[in-house]
Amino acid sequence: MNFTLSDVASAARSALPVGQDVELTGVAVDSRAVHPGTLFVAIPGARVDGHDFAPDAVARGARAILGQRVPPSLPERVPVVVVPEPVPALTALAVLLKKRASFRLAAITGSSGKTTTKEFTAAILSRRFEVARTPGNQNSAIGFPMSVINLPRIPAWMIGEMGMSAKGELSRLSRAFEPDIAAITNVAPAHLANFDSIDEVAEAKSEILDGLRPGGTFVANADDSRVAAISKRWPGRVVRFARFAKSDVTADRFERMETETRFRLRTSAGEVAITLPLPGTHQAVNFLAASAVAISAGASIEDCAAAAPDLAPSPHRGEFRRHRSGALLYDDSYNANPASLRAALDTLSGFAATRRIAVLGDMRELGSDEDVWHREVGKYASSRTDHLVCVGELARYYGEEAVDLGFPRQAITYVDSPEEAARLLDGMLAEGDVVLFKGSHAVGLDRAVEMLARAATEA
């Protein structure tokens, strides 16, 4: 959205440089992402200070700076709005522009599935409304307001992903942006390094309701006991989705294929056949969540059915690639927690493959019980794979637990890096194999996928 430097100063409650009001076309916190007309926000960090990159931002076309001080070596012609803290000022600017544009917001959070649910929701709702969405996983205290400010056009609805890693973060985002719809996809072991229990994670997720507008809708997963408990406490309107529990949006008659999932979507408005071009019941549940949000925003079940065949996974969230041998690479490498990893293993086990190979990396941020969570997943994997490749120090627990349960020791390989895993697999894969890649984002298993897929194009 277009705005002015006076908008920035007004939102931040700061002084506008005298005679230096300028038109601005977007915002960036990384100088490499600057385009002509951008407001560059200089954020001091633990490793780098954004103020040091202000001259580079200006050289790339930044028209003004928002920061804690006037950066050194900055041309005098470039105006600077000085604030005590740039991030709250960035949020205040985004809130001002959202109120001015007057679009509605559906906010989605959860331990897993929130990015896919956001994408599915946007696809369904766009059949009826002008829709925008947060790009990628821009769901943080910095990424979310940037997504609002950088909207290319004013939508009727914005579908926004809200994330958190600590108590209070979701509350601040929700209170600032006041969603019309707030959804919680699930609560699972994630971010436990910052919480003492999964119940505390659930309470932090419930903060998305703190700013829900009066008359707004809470979309809740009725199959998740913690989310269901939150919904029972919520005094406002609730729309529930589930496969098993009583709900407003549900599904039955599942047909599980290797590369698609078929089922009947059921709501109070009727039922309709769905063909989802993605395997795995977890993707069907993501679709139920998206349908519940979209229907709450004004979509029909016919819109849900019409959007379904064209849906595609986000990068590294259930994509399929090929190795030069013909082996199928199931790339779900973007991130992992125990619940999402079990879901991916279930999907892998559904393939009629010569070998089902699971390349599993560490699951990070699981707190003091991280070894227990890894062993539980190792137990689960032992009955759903033919070969395990364990990447990282914590991943050793997968293999150790599997061996304790009778999984062949010779069918487990331990490696230290994604590159080592790729080199190993490149020499052993064959037609008919299916390979799952799943681990925390920091492990970088996407690099192994890219190496193996690149080998196919170079063959």
mmCIF file with all atom_site columns, C-alpha atoms in Angstrom, residues 38 60 75 109 117 132 181 264 274 278 292 300 314 362 381 393:
data_model
loop_
_atom_site.group_PDB
_atom_site.id
_atom_site.type_symbol
_atom_site.label_atom_id
_atom_site.label_alt_id
_atom_site.label_comp_id
_atom_site.label_asym_id
_atom_site.label_entity_id
_atom_site.label_seq_id
_atom_site.pdbx_PDB_ins_code
_atom_site.Cartn_x
_atom_site.Cartn_y
_atom_site.Cartn_z
_atom_site.occupancy
_atom_site.B_iso_or_equiv
_atom_site.pdbx_formal_charge
_atom_site.auth_seq_id
_atom_site.auth_comp_id
_atom_site.auth_asym_id
_atom_site.auth_atom_id
_atom_site.pdbx_PDB_model_num
ATOM 1  C CA . THR A 1 38  ? 10.751  1.777   0.159  1.00 0.00 ? 38  THR A CA 1
ATOM 2  C CA . ARG A 1 60  ? 19.073  0.440   -3.594 1.00 0.00 ? 60  ARG A CA 1
ATOM 3  C CA . PRO A 1 75  ? 22.961  11.367  2.644  1.00 0.00 ? 75  PRO A CA 1
ATOM 4  C CA . THR A 1 109 ? -2.310  -20.058 14.255 1.00 0.00 ? 109 THR A CA 1
ATOM 5  C CA . THR A 1 117 ? -4.348  -23.841 6.028  1.00 0.00 ? 117 THR A CA 1
ATOM 6  C CA . ALA A 1 132 ? -4.614  -11.235 0.077  1.00 0.00 ? 132 ALA A CA 1
ATOM 7  C CA . ILE A 1 181 ? -11.943 -14.565 12.412 1.00 0.00 ? 181 ILE A CA 1
ATOM 8  C CA . ARG A 1 264 ? -17.139 -35.902 1.432  1.00 0.00 ? 264 ARG A CA 1
ATOM 9  C CA . ILE A 1 274 ? -13.795 -33.225 -2.529 1.00 0.00 ? 274 ILE A CA 1
ATOM 10 C CA . LEU A 1 278 ? -2.389  -34.206 -1.961 1.00 0.00 ? 278 LEU A CA 1
ATOM 11 C CA . ALA A 1 292 ? -14.327 -23.663 8.201  1.00 0.00 ? 292 ALA A CA 1
ATOM 12 C CA . SER A 1 300 ? -19.934 -21.759 0.091  1.00 0.00 ? 300 SER A CA 1
ATOM 13 C CA . SER A 1 314 ? 3.726   -24.696 -0.112 1.00 0.00 ? 314 SER A CA 1
ATOM 14 C CA . ASP A 1 362 ? 16.403  -33.298 14.679 1.00 0.00 ? 362 ASP A CA 1
ATOM 15 C CA . ALA A 1 381 ? 8.716   -44.810 12.542 1.00 0.00 ? 381 ALA A CA 1
ATOM 16 C CA . GLU A 1 393 ? 22.689  -35.496 17.071 1.00 0.00 ? 393 GLU A CA 1
#
